[in-house]
mmCIF file of C-alpha atoms in Angstrom:
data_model
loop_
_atom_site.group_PDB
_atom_site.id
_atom_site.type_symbol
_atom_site.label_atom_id
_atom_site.label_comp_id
_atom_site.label_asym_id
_atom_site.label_seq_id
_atom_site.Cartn_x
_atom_site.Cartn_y
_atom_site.Cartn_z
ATOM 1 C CA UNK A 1 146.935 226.768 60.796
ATOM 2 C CA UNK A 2 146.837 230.660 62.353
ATOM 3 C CA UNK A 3 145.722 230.256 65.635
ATOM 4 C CA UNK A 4 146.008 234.254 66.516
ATOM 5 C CA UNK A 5 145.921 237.583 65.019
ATOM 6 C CA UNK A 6 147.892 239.891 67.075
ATOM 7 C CA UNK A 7 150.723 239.154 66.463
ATOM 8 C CA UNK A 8 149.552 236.775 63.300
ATOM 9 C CA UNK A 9 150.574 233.161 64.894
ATOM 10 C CA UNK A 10 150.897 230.016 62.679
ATOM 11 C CA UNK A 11 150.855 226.367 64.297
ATOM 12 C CA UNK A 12 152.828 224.018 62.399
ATOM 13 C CA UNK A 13 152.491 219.771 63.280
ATOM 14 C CA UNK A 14 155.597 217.971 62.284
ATOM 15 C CA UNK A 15 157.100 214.678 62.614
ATOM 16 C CA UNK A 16 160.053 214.637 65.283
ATOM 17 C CA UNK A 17 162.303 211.895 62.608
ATOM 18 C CA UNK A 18 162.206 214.943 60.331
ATOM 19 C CA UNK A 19 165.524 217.061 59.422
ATOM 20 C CA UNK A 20 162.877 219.842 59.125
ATOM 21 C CA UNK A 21 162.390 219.725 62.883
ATOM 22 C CA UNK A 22 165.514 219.276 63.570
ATOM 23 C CA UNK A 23 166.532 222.970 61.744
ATOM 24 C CA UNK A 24 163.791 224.521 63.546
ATOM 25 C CA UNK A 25 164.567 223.450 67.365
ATOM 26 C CA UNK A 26 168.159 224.349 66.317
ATOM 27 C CA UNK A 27 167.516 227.792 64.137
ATOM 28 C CA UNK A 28 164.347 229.251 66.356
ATOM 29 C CA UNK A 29 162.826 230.226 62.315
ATOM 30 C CA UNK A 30 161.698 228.346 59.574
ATOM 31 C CA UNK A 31 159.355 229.316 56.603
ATOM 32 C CA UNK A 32 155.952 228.079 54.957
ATOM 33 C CA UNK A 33 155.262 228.012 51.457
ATOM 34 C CA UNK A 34 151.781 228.263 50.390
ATOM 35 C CA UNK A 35 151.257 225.696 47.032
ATOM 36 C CA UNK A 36 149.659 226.688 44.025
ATOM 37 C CA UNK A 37 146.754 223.989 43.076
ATOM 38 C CA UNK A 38 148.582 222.774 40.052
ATOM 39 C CA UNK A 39 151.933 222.208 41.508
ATOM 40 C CA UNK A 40 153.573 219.333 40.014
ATOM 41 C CA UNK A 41 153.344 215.529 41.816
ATOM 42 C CA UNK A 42 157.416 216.073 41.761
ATOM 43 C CA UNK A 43 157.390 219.068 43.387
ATOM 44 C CA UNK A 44 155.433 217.718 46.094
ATOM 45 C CA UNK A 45 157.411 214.369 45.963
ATOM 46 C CA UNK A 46 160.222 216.054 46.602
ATOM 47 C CA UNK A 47 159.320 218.107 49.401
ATOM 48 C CA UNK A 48 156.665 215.810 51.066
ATOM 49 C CA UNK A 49 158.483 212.294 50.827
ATOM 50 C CA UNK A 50 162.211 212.888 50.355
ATOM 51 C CA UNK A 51 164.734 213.913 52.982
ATOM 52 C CA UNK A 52 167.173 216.394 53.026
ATOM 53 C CA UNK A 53 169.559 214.054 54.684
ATOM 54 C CA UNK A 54 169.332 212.358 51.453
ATOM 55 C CA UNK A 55 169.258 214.868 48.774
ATOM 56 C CA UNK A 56 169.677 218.578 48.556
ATOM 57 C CA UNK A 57 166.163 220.195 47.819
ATOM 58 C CA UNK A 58 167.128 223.203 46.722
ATOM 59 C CA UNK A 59 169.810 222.470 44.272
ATOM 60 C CA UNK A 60 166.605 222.446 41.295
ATOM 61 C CA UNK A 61 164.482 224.867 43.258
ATOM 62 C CA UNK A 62 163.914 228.349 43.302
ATOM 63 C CA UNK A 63 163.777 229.993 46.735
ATOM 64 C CA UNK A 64 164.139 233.392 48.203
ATOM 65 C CA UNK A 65 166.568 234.180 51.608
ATOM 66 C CA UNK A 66 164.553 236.167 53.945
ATOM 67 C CA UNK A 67 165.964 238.272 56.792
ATOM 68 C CA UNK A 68 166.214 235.518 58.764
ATOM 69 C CA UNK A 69 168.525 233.765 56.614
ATOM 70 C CA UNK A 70 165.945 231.092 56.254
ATOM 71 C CA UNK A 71 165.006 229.980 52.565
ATOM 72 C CA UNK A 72 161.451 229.925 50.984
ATOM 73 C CA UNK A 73 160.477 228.109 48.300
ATOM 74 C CA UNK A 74 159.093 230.203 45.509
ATOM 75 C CA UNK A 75 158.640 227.480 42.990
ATOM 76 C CA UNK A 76 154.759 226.329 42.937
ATOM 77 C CA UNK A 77 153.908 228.482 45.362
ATOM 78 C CA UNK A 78 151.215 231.513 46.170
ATOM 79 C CA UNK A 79 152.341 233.500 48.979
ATOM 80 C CA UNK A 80 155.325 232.286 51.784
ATOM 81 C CA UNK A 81 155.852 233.069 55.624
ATOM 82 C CA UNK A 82 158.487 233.549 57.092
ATOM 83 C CA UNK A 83 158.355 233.244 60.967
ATOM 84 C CA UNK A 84 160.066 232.954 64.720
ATOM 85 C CA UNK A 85 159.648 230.277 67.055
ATOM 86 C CA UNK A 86 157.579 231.460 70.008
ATOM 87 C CA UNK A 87 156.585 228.241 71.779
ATOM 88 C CA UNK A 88 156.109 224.140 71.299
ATOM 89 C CA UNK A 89 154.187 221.089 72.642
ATOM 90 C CA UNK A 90 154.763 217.689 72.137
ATOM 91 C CA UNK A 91 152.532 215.294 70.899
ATOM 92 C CA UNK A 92 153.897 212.040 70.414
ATOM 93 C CA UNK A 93 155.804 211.297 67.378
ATOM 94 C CA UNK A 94 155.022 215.127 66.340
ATOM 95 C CA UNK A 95 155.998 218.227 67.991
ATOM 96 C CA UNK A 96 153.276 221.550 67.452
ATOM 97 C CA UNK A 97 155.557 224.574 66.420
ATOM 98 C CA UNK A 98 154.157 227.968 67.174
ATOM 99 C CA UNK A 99 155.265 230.748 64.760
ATOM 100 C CA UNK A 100 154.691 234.348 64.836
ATOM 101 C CA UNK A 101 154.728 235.640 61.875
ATOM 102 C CA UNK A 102 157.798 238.488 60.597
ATOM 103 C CA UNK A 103 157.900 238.559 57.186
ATOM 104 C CA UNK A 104 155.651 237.469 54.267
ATOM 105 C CA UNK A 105 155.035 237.675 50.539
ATOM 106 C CA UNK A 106 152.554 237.276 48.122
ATOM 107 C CA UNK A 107 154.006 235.546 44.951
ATOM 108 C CA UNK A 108 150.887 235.765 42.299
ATOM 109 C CA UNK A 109 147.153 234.851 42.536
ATOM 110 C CA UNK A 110 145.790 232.365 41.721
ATOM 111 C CA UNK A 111 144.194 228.800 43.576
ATOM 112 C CA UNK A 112 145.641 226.962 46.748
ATOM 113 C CA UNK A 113 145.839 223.133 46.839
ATOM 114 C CA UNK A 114 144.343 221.803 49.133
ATOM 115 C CA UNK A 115 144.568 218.476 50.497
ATOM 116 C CA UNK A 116 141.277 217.218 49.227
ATOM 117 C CA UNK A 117 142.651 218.378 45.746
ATOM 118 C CA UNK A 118 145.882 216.416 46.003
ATOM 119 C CA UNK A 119 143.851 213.137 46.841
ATOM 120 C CA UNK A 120 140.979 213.372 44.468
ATOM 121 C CA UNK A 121 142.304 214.851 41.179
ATOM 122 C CA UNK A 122 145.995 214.535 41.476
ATOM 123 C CA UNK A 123 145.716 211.367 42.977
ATOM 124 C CA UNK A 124 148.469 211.505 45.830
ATOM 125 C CA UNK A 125 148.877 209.701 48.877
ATOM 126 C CA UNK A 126 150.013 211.162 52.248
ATOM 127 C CA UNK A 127 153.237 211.045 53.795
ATOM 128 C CA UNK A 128 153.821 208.556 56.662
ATOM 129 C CA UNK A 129 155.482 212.037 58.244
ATOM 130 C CA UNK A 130 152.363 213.511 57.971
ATOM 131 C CA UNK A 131 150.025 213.932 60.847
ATOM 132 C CA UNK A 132 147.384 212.997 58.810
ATOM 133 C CA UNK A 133 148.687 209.317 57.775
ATOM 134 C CA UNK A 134 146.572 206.633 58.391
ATOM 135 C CA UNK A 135 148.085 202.857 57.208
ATOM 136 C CA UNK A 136 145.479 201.008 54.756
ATOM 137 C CA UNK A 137 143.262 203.725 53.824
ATOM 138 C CA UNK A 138 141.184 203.958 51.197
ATOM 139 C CA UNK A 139 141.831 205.301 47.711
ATOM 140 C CA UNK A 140 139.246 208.370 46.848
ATOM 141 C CA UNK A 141 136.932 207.227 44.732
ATOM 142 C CA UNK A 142 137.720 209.605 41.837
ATOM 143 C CA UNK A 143 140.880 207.218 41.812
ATOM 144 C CA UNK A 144 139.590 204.151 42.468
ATOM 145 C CA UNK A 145 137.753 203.786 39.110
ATOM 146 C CA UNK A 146 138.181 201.389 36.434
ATOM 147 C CA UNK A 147 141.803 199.828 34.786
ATOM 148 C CA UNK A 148 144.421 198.287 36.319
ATOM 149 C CA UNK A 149 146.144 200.214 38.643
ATOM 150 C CA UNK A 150 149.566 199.942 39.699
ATOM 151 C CA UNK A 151 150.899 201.113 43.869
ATOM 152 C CA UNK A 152 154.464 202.227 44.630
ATOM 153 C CA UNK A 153 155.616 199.988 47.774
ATOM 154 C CA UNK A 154 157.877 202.876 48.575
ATOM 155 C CA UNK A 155 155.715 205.856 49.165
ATOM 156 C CA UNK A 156 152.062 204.536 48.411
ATOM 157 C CA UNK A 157 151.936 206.253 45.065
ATOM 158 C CA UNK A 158 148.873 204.862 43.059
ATOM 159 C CA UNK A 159 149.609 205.080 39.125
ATOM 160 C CA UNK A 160 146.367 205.127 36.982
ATOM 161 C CA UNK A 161 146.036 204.692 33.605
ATOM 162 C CA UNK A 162 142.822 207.224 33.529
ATOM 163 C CA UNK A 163 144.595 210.068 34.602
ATOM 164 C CA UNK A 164 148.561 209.128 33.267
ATOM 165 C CA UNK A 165 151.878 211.346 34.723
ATOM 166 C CA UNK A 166 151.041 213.909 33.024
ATOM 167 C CA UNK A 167 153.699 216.114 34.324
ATOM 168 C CA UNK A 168 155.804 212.421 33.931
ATOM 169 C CA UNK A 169 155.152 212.941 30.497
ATOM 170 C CA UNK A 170 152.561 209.998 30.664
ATOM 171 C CA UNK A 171 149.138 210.810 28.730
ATOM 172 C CA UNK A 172 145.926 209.758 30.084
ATOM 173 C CA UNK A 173 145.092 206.385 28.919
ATOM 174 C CA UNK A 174 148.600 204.885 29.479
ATOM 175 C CA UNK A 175 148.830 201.468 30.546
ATOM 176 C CA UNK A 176 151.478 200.722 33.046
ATOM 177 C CA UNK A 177 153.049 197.921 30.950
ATOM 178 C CA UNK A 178 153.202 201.245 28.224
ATOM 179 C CA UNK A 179 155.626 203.118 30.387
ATOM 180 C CA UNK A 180 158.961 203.515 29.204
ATOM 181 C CA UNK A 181 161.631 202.116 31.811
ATOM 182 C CA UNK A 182 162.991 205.185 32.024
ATOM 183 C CA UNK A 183 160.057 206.512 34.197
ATOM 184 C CA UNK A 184 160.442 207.157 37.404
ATOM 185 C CA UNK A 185 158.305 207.629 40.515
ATOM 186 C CA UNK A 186 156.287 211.160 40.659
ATOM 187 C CA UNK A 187 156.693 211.070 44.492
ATOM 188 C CA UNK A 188 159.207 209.333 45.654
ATOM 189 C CA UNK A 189 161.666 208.602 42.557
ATOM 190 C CA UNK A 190 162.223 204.553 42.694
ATOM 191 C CA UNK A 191 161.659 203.388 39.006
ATOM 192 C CA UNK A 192 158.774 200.942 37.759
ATOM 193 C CA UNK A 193 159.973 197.625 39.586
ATOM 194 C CA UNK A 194 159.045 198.945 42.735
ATOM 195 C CA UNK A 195 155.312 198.741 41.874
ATOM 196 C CA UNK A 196 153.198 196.188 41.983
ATOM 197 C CA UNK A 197 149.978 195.501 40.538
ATOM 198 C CA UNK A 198 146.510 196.387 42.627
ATOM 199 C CA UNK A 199 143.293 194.287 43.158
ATOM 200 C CA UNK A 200 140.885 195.103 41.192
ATOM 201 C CA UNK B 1 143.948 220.968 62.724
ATOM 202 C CA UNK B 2 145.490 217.156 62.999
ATOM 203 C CA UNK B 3 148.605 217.075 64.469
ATOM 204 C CA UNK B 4 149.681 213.454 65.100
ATOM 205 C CA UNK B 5 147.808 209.826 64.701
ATOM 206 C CA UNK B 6 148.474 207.605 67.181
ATOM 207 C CA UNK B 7 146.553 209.018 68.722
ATOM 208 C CA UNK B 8 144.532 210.974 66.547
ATOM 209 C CA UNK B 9 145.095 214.607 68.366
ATOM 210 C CA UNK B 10 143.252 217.748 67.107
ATOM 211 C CA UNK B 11 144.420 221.106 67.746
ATOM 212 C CA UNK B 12 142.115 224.097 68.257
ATOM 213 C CA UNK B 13 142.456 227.946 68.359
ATOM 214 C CA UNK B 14 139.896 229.123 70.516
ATOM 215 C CA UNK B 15 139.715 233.374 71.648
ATOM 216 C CA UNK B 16 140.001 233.568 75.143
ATOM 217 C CA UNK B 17 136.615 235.594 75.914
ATOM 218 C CA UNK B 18 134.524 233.049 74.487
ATOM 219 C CA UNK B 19 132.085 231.017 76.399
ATOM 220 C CA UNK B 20 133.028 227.298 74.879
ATOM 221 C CA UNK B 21 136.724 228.225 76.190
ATOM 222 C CA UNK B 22 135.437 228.291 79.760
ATOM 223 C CA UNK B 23 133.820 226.008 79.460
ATOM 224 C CA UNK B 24 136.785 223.547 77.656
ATOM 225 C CA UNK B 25 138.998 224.561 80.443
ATOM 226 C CA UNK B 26 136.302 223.763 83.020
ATOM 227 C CA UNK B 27 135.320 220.358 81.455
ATOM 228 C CA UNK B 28 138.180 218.901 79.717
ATOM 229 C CA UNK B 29 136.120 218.011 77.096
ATOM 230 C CA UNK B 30 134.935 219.500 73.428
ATOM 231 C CA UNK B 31 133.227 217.419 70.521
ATOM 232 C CA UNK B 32 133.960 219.671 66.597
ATOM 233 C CA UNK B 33 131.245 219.238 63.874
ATOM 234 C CA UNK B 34 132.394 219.230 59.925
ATOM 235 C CA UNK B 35 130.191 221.742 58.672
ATOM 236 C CA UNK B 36 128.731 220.602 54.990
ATOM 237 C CA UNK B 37 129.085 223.448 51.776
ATOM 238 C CA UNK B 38 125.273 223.809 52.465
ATOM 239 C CA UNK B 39 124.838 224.757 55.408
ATOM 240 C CA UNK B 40 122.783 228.130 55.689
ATOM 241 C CA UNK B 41 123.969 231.247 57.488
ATOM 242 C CA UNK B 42 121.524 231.587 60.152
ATOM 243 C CA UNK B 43 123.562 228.330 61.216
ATOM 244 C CA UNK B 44 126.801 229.692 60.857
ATOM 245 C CA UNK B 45 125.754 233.072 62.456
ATOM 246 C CA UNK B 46 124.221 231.320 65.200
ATOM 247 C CA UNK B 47 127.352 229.305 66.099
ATOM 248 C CA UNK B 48 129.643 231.804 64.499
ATOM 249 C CA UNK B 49 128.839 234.778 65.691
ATOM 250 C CA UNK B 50 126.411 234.643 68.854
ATOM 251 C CA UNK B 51 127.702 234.074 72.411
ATOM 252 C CA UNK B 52 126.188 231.002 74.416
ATOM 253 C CA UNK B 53 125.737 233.451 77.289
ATOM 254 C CA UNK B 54 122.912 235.620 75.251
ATOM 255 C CA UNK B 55 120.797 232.320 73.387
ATOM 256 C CA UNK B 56 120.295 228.761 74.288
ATOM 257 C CA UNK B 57 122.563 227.743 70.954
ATOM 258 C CA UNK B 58 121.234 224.236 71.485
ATOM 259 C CA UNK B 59 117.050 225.428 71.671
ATOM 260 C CA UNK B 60 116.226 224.629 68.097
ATOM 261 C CA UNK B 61 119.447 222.331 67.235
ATOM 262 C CA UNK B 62 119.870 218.851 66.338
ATOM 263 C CA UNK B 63 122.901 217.525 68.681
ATOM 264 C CA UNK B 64 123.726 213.836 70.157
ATOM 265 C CA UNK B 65 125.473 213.508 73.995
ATOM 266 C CA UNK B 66 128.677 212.143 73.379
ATOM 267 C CA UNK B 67 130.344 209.279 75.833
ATOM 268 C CA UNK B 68 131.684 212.449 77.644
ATOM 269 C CA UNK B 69 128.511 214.231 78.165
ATOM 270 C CA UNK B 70 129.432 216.471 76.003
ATOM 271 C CA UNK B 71 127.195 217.508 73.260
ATOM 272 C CA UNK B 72 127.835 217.764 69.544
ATOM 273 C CA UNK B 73 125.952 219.449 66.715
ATOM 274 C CA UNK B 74 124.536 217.358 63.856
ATOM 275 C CA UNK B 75 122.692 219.797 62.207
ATOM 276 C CA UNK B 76 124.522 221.102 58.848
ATOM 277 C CA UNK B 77 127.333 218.764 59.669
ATOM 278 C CA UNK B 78 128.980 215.965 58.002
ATOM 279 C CA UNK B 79 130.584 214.441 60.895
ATOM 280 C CA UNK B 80 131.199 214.685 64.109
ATOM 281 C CA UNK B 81 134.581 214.314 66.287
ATOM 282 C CA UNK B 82 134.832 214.264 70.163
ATOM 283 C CA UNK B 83 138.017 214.932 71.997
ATOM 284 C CA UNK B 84 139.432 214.820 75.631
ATOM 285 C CA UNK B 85 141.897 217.736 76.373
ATOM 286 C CA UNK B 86 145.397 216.518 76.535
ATOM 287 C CA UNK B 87 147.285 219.611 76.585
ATOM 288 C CA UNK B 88 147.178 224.148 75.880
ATOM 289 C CA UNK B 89 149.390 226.557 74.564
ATOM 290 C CA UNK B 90 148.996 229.903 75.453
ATOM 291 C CA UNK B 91 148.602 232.507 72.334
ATOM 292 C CA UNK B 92 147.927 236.081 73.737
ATOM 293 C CA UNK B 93 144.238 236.608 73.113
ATOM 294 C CA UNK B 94 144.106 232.810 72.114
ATOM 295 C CA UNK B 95 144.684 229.394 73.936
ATOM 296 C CA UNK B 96 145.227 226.458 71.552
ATOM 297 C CA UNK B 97 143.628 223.288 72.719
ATOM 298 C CA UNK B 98 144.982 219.920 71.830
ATOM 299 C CA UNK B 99 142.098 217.265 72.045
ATOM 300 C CA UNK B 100 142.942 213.581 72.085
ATOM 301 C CA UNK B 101 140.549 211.914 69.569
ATOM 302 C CA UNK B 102 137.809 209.133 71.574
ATOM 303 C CA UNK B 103 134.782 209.068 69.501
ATOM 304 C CA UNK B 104 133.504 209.952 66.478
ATOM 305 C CA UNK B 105 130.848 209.515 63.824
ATOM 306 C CA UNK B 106 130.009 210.017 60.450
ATOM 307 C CA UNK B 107 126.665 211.825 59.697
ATOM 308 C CA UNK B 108 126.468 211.934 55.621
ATOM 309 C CA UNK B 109 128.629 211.797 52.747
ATOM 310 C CA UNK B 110 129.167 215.661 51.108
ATOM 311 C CA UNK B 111 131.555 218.163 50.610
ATOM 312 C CA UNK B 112 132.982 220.383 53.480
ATOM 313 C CA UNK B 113 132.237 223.897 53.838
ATOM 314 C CA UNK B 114 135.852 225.582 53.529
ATOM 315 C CA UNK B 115 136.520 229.178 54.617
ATOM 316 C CA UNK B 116 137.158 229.716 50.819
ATOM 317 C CA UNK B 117 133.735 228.477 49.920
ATOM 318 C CA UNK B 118 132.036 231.164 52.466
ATOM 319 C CA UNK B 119 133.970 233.843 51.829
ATOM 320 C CA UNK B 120 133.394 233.667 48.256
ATOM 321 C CA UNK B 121 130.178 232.209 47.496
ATOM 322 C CA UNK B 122 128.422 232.589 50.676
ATOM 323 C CA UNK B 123 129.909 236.437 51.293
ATOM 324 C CA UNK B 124 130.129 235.545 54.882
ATOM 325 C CA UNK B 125 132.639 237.643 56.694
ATOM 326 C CA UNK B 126 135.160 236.621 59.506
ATOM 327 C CA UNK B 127 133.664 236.475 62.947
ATOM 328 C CA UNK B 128 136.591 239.495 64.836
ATOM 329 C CA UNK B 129 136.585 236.273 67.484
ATOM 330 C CA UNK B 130 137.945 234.080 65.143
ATOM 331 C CA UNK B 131 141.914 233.354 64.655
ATOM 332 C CA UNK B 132 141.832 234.896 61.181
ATOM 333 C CA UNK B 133 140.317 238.086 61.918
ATOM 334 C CA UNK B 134 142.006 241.271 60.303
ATOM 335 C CA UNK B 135 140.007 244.827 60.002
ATOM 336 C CA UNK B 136 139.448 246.562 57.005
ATOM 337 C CA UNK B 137 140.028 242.856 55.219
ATOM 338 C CA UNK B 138 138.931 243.621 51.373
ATOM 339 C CA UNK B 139 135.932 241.606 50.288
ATOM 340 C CA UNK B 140 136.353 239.009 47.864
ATOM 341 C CA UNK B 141 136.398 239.787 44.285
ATOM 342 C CA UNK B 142 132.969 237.438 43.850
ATOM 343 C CA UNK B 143 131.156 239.252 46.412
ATOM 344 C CA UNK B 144 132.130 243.138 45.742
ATOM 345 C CA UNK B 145 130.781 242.552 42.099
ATOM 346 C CA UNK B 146 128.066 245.225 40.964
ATOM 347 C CA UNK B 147 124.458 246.505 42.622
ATOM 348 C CA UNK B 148 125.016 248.531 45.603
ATOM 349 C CA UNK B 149 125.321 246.213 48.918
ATOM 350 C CA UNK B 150 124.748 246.844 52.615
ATOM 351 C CA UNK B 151 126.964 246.172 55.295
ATOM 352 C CA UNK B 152 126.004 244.967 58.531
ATOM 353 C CA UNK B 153 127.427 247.332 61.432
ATOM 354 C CA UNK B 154 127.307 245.002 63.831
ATOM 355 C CA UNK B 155 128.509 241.663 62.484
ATOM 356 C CA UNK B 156 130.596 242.900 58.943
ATOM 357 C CA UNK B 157 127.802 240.694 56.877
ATOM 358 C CA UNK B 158 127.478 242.205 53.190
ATOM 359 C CA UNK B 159 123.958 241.975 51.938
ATOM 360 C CA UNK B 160 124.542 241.631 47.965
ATOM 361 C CA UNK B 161 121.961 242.192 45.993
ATOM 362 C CA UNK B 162 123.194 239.261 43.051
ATOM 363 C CA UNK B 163 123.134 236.859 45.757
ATOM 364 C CA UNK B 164 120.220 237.792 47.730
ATOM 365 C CA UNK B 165 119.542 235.316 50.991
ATOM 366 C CA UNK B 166 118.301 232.731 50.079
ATOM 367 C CA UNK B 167 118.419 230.824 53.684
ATOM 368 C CA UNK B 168 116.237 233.942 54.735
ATOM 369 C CA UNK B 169 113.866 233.668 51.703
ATOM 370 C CA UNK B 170 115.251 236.731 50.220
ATOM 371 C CA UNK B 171 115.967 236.088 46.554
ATOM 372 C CA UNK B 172 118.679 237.017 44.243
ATOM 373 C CA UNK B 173 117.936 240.353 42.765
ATOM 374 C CA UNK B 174 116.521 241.710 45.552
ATOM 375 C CA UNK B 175 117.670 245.133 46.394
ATOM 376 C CA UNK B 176 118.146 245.836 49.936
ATOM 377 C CA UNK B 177 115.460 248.648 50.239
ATOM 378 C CA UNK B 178 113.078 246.279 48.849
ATOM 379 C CA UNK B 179 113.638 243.553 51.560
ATOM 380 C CA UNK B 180 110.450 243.677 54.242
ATOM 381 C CA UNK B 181 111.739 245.248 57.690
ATOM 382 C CA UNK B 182 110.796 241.928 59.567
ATOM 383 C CA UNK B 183 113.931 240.588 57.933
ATOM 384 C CA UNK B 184 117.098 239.905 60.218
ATOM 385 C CA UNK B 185 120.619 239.625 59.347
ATOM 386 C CA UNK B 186 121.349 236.307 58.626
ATOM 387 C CA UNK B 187 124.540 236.034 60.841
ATOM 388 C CA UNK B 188 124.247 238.562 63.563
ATOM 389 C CA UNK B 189 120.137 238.540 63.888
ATOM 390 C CA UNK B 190 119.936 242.302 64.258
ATOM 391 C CA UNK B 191 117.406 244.275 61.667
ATOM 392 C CA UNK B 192 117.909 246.727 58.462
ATOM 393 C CA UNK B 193 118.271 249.653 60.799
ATOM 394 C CA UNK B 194 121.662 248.347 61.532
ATOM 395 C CA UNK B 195 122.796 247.950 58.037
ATOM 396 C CA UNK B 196 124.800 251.349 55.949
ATOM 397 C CA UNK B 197 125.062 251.450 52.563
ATOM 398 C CA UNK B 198 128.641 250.685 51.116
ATOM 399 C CA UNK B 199 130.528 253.445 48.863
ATOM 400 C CA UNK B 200 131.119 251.357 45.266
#
């Protein structure tokens, strides 16, 4: 969120388990990436609900090095920031990082997703990172309509026939039984027997 | 902004010289309304753009008293959300509140007016209080279409002649010389004296 002007500031809310925070207490920079509406679930799987004490995001990803020496992510993206730590608060499990912006670039036009976006059309789930997490909530109701539905235990991830994987390689229509073995988690990357089947 | 939740804490970027900020730090209290896609400019303008020390914002506005005494708008809102201040961060010629969430209320079910949404379909402009400010900003490519448009000298408002204003029961097609002198710019309240015509 920019919360000034002069100089441009950017607030940032992130979760203190994260090795994100940790880099940016440690470095004093970090970057944002602003994502292109039709970035792929995997993209955002692999930003949003893996950790990089676990795997190495940017082995598959294109990024740029910016003064700084921090990275930004270029893949899926709009526009990225690159900025300096001015200031913090705590709050809770999340600390509020103040940026001021020093460097910034606008990748291509084009349309920003927004949360709303992720949750009704590509069907996503939020992070339990994410300020924004709330346990048990409800499925939008573009995704809650009709067919059996399938839910990740791992990351929350609700498959539905309707709308497929497409960037999976899933078609609309699918059933989950349909899915080759071989598939694999859009978010979070644990295969089919980690899902179980939804209420109707 | 969200920034944690548990508990639910909001943050807000609020310009120094404005009246709510005195009177956040005064009170320790602030309620936020969701404004809906709908809601007309007049309403914007009036909470946008005027300062409570000039009009009675509240005169001809629907608004409930929160637990806290606070009020909160339901007029052109979807929901309501009032907060307790838990902590502020000091940002030059802003100070970003963090609220602590302890009541709130759904008005209606709708879509959310985003800043993309007014900027591009409403051709409202960016109040030079706000966070996001920036002069000489180029006007979006919806709103700096064809017909010769107005700007407002005062507030930055474009009249465009395509869109009209329909809130102030000016309708699209309208060219600005043909709009009666009893009309008032929709954001800023001032008259057609104040507009100039804008090079194409």
């Amino acid at each position: 969120m920019q919360i000034s002007n002069s100089p441009v500031t950017i607030a940032l809310s992130l979760n203190k388990k994260t090795l994100t925070h940790e880099y940016i207490l440690a470095s004093k920079i970090f970057s944002i990436s602003v994502i292109e509406k039709d970035a792929p679930l995997r993209f955002i799987g692999k930003f949003g609900f893996q950790s990089g004490r676990n795997i190495d995001k940017f082995k598959e990803t294109k990024y740029e090095v910016l003064n700084s020496k921090c990275p930004a992510v270029v893949d899926s993206s709009l526009a990225y920031l690159g900025l300096e730590l001015l200031d913090k608060l705590d709050a809770g499990d999340y600390t509020l990082f103040l940026g001021k912006l020093v460097e910034s670039k606008l990748l291509k036009d084009g349309e920003v997703m927004t949360y709303n976006y992720y949750h009704d059309e590509k069907c996503g789930m939020t992070s339990s990172f994410a300020p924004t997490f709330m346990r048990d909530i409800a499925m939008s109701k573009t995704c809650s309509a009709k067919n059996t539905k399938y839910r990740c235990t791992v990351c929350n991830y609700i498959y539905n026939p309707d709308l497929g994987d497409i960037d999976g390689g899933i078609g609309p229509g699918t059933a989950f039984e349909n899915i080759p073995d071989t598939w694999r988690c859009p978010i979070c990357g644990v295969d089919k027997t980690k899902f179980v089947k939804m209420e109707q």
